């Protein structure tokens, strides 16, 4: 007895191929994604509901928002916030570069000191650091300059030496330096050691190696993380409100403490934070594009 079976049935595309049909005559069926369209529709409905509530809900009080968005007190507070961000970033990254190269040093003592600095300032909360600097006069009545462990030549009264603004800048900068040091160190380590060996073989001085070879390449790794830290510092300046400094968040609190319009005043602060963060992000894009000229074609 012989077992027989029906011949296999070819799919339409195979039949057309066997019949000699050209590629232009084949039927192309696009892949369908029904669940993707369901997700798009659901997201669009939720977004439309949110925007509708944002526009029509009287609780947002957009007239109050418009009244205070460009008020002189708010603009002055924005300027103070920008000053804190600028000085904290400039001093923090300048000190961070020094600490980073101390960590990369061949000296075990310098590496230990740098690691200790980073460990300490990353471990202590920023608000605690700010309050310590703000109360420096309580810890040290005066600062004396002279021979170490010997007689002093002149001294400063610390009561008026460190004010609220100075303490805020000092605390933000020292805190930022600990994170900046690790960002810079990671960027330098990302540059291949063979390039430094080649530069040394060509007799290029070490400072020029750093300035012309290491840092331009390291910037591609440094910039994204550095930009994140600057934006975090910009938003983190609100923490200095505990020291009664008139930055943006503190000033908003003062205003809504007087008129009771909490939500629209919080939206004023939110809008300014979003606006200035967007400007920083745009600047980041152009700076990154500048340093990516040799890597992106």
XYZ file of C-alpha atoms in Angstrom:
297
model
C 0.000 0.000 0.000
C 1.381 3.442 -0.886
C 0.672 6.556 1.067
C -0.222 9.615 -0.979
C -0.783 13.240 0.081
C -2.011 16.342 -1.619
C 0.681 18.569 -3.075
C 1.493 21.673 -0.986
C -0.393 24.815 -1.815
C 1.885 27.708 -2.697
C 1.062 31.173 -1.317
C -0.011 33.793 -3.872
C 3.377 35.528 -3.883
C 5.148 32.222 -4.687
C 2.623 31.429 -7.433
C 3.234 34.817 -9.013
C 6.994 34.288 -8.782
C 6.699 30.871 -10.412
C 4.494 32.254 -13.155
C 7.196 34.717 -14.067
C 5.566 37.892 -12.742
C 7.942 40.852 -12.457
C 8.573 42.771 -9.224
C 6.340 45.598 -10.406
C 3.407 43.195 -10.685
C 3.721 41.823 -7.111
C 1.210 43.031 -4.496
C 2.958 44.692 -1.539
C 0.906 44.635 1.643
C 2.177 47.106 4.317
C 2.570 45.872 7.881
C -0.301 47.049 9.991
C 0.109 48.300 13.563
C -3.376 48.556 15.054
C -2.193 48.896 18.666
C 0.109 51.762 17.726
C -2.898 53.699 16.428
C -4.829 52.864 19.591
C -1.957 54.266 21.699
C -1.780 57.400 19.519
C -5.525 57.987 19.812
C -5.550 57.490 23.595
C -2.572 59.819 24.050
C -4.148 62.473 21.824
C -7.411 62.352 23.812
C -5.582 62.702 27.132
C -3.478 65.578 25.797
C -6.585 67.344 24.462
C -8.328 66.949 27.841
C -5.303 68.353 29.667
C -5.042 71.366 27.339
C -8.786 71.973 27.590
C -8.593 71.999 31.387
C -5.530 74.226 31.264
C -7.389 76.803 29.172
C -10.927 76.647 30.545
C -10.375 75.928 34.262
C -10.785 79.293 36.085
C -8.622 78.030 38.949
C -5.473 78.698 36.923
C -6.250 82.455 36.948
C -4.354 83.303 33.779
C -5.110 87.003 34.209
C -3.156 86.979 37.488
C -0.389 85.000 35.769
C -0.139 87.625 33.004
C -0.113 90.416 35.586
C 2.880 89.058 37.521
C 4.880 87.275 34.791
C 6.784 90.461 33.898
C 6.354 92.305 37.183
C 9.502 94.205 38.293
C 9.890 92.111 41.454
C 9.725 88.875 39.434
C 12.202 90.137 36.818
C 14.618 91.171 39.565
C 14.266 87.700 41.111
C 14.964 86.071 37.733
C 18.132 88.165 37.444
C 19.300 87.023 40.895
C 18.613 83.408 39.906
C 20.703 83.831 36.759
C 23.524 85.386 38.784
C 23.540 82.473 41.222
C 23.585 80.028 38.311
C 26.387 81.838 36.487
C 28.694 82.272 39.482
C 27.981 78.786 40.805
C 28.728 77.263 37.395
C 31.845 79.338 36.630
C 33.496 78.880 40.029
C 32.274 75.297 40.380
C 33.650 74.091 37.048
C 36.909 76.030 37.461
C 37.483 74.316 40.804
C 36.136 71.033 39.424
C 38.778 70.995 36.664
C 41.498 71.404 39.291
C 40.054 68.611 41.446
C 39.645 66.365 38.388
C 43.324 66.644 37.460
C 44.271 66.094 41.089
C 42.388 62.783 40.869
C 44.274 61.972 37.662
C 47.617 62.937 39.216
C 50.409 60.443 39.751
C 50.670 61.692 43.354
C 48.819 59.464 45.779
C 48.434 62.349 48.236
C 46.725 64.608 45.655
C 44.462 61.760 44.534
C 43.439 61.093 48.126
C 42.695 64.770 48.839
C 40.659 65.078 45.636
C 38.703 61.906 46.370
C 38.024 63.102 49.910
C 36.707 66.433 48.629
C 34.379 64.742 46.130
C 33.205 62.218 48.712
C 32.444 64.899 51.303
C 30.608 67.391 49.091
C 28.570 64.723 47.338
C 27.582 63.175 50.658
C 26.410 66.309 52.485
C 23.035 67.686 51.308
C 23.261 71.049 49.592
C 20.893 72.736 52.046
C 23.150 71.714 54.943
C 26.210 73.106 53.160
C 24.440 76.408 52.526
C 23.428 76.766 56.154
C 26.973 75.987 57.314
C 28.431 78.755 55.140
C 25.642 81.115 56.148
C 26.549 80.541 59.810
C 30.308 80.769 59.317
C 30.536 83.605 61.855
C 29.114 81.279 64.519
C 31.924 78.764 63.927
C 34.779 81.218 63.365
C 34.626 84.699 64.830
C 37.535 85.865 62.697
C 39.917 84.600 60.017
C 43.619 85.225 60.661
C 46.329 85.278 57.998
C 49.958 84.690 58.915
C 52.439 81.897 59.461
C 50.726 78.473 59.671
C 50.495 77.400 63.329
C 52.350 80.591 64.213
C 51.649 84.294 64.714
C 49.095 86.036 62.540
C 49.662 89.274 60.648
C 46.092 90.477 60.115
C 42.575 89.194 60.687
C 39.063 89.623 59.257
C 35.836 89.727 61.201
C 33.614 87.000 59.682
C 30.380 88.628 60.834
C 30.275 90.873 57.757
C 32.656 88.879 55.568
C 30.177 86.295 54.275
C 26.702 87.622 53.557
C 23.690 85.671 52.375
C 24.499 86.057 48.661
C 28.184 85.219 49.158
C 27.311 82.164 51.229
C 24.869 81.009 48.551
C 27.420 81.368 45.744
C 30.123 79.688 47.829
C 27.880 76.776 48.778
C 26.564 76.249 45.250
C 30.052 76.476 43.713
C 31.724 74.063 46.142
C 28.854 71.616 45.775
C 28.952 71.903 41.979
C 32.724 71.417 41.884
C 32.442 67.891 43.293
C 30.162 66.806 40.438
C 32.061 68.813 37.808
C 35.300 67.080 38.809
C 33.851 63.655 38.053
C 32.366 64.869 34.759
C 35.712 66.312 33.620
C 37.631 63.249 34.798
C 35.304 60.955 32.852
C 35.716 63.066 29.711
C 39.523 63.032 29.962
C 39.600 59.268 30.505
C 37.468 58.837 27.369
C 40.356 60.152 25.220
C 42.620 57.334 24.066
C 46.000 57.166 25.788
C 47.664 56.493 22.440
C 47.062 60.087 21.403
C 48.993 61.399 24.386
C 51.798 58.951 23.672
C 51.944 60.164 20.072
C 51.941 63.798 21.189
C 54.723 63.117 23.694
C 56.732 61.366 20.956
C 56.394 64.500 18.822
C 57.742 66.620 21.684
C 54.533 68.592 22.277
C 54.542 70.200 25.762
C 52.078 68.730 28.251
C 50.039 71.897 28.637
C 49.607 72.109 24.875
C 48.668 68.420 24.797
C 45.943 69.170 27.299
C 44.705 72.323 25.545
C 44.899 71.218 21.908
C 44.465 67.424 22.025
C 42.782 66.210 25.208
C 40.178 68.859 26.028
C 38.741 69.337 22.489
C 38.040 65.603 22.295
C 36.971 65.279 25.922
C 34.403 68.052 25.454
C 32.190 65.714 23.421
C 31.839 63.520 26.518
C 31.839 66.378 29.021
C 29.210 68.651 27.469
C 26.014 66.563 27.811
C 26.662 65.804 31.487
C 27.885 69.330 32.177
C 24.743 70.803 30.617
C 22.594 68.570 32.805
C 24.462 69.788 35.874
C 24.066 73.445 34.886
C 20.324 73.002 34.346
C 20.039 71.166 37.673
C 21.954 73.990 39.364
C 19.671 76.576 37.749
C 16.589 74.859 39.173
C 18.408 74.045 42.408
C 18.982 77.721 43.170
C 15.461 77.667 44.617
C 16.947 75.989 47.681
C 18.640 79.245 48.708
C 15.186 80.525 49.625
C 15.911 79.122 53.113
C 18.455 81.960 53.431
C 15.846 84.617 52.503
C 17.615 85.478 49.237
C 15.216 87.067 46.754
C 15.629 84.561 43.926
C 12.684 83.487 41.767
C 11.025 80.891 43.989
C 11.472 82.933 47.165
C 9.989 86.025 45.546
C 7.020 84.045 44.243
C 6.422 82.756 47.771
C 6.516 86.316 49.113
C 3.977 87.517 46.543
C 1.459 84.710 46.987
C 1.908 84.994 50.750
C 0.500 88.508 50.444
C -2.284 88.049 47.892
C -3.139 84.367 48.348
C -2.905 83.586 44.589
C -0.813 80.449 45.033
C -1.473 78.591 41.756
C -0.955 81.444 39.263
C 2.197 82.592 41.079
C 3.594 79.059 41.037
C 2.841 78.994 37.305
C 4.839 82.224 36.929
C 7.874 80.512 38.456
C 7.248 77.370 36.395
C 7.032 79.329 33.135
C 10.281 81.182 33.836
C 12.091 77.948 34.739
C 10.833 76.289 31.541
C 11.739 79.293 29.399
C 15.283 79.653 30.714
C 15.908 75.892 30.723
C 14.884 75.834 27.062
C 17.375 78.608 26.289
C 20.132 76.631 28.048
C 19.178 73.505 26.084
C 19.404 75.406 22.781
C 22.841 76.747 23.740
C 23.896 73.220 24.657
C 22.854 72.008 21.187
C 24.981 74.589 19.376
C 28.019 74.102 21.625
C 27.826 70.331 21.161
C 27.543 70.785 17.406
C 30.657 72.977 17.460
C 32.754 70.349 19.235
C 31.348 67.526 17.079
C 32.700 68.999 13.822
C 35.496 66.468 13.544
C 33.366 63.476 14.535
C 30.023 64.007 12.756
C 29.899 64.062 8.959
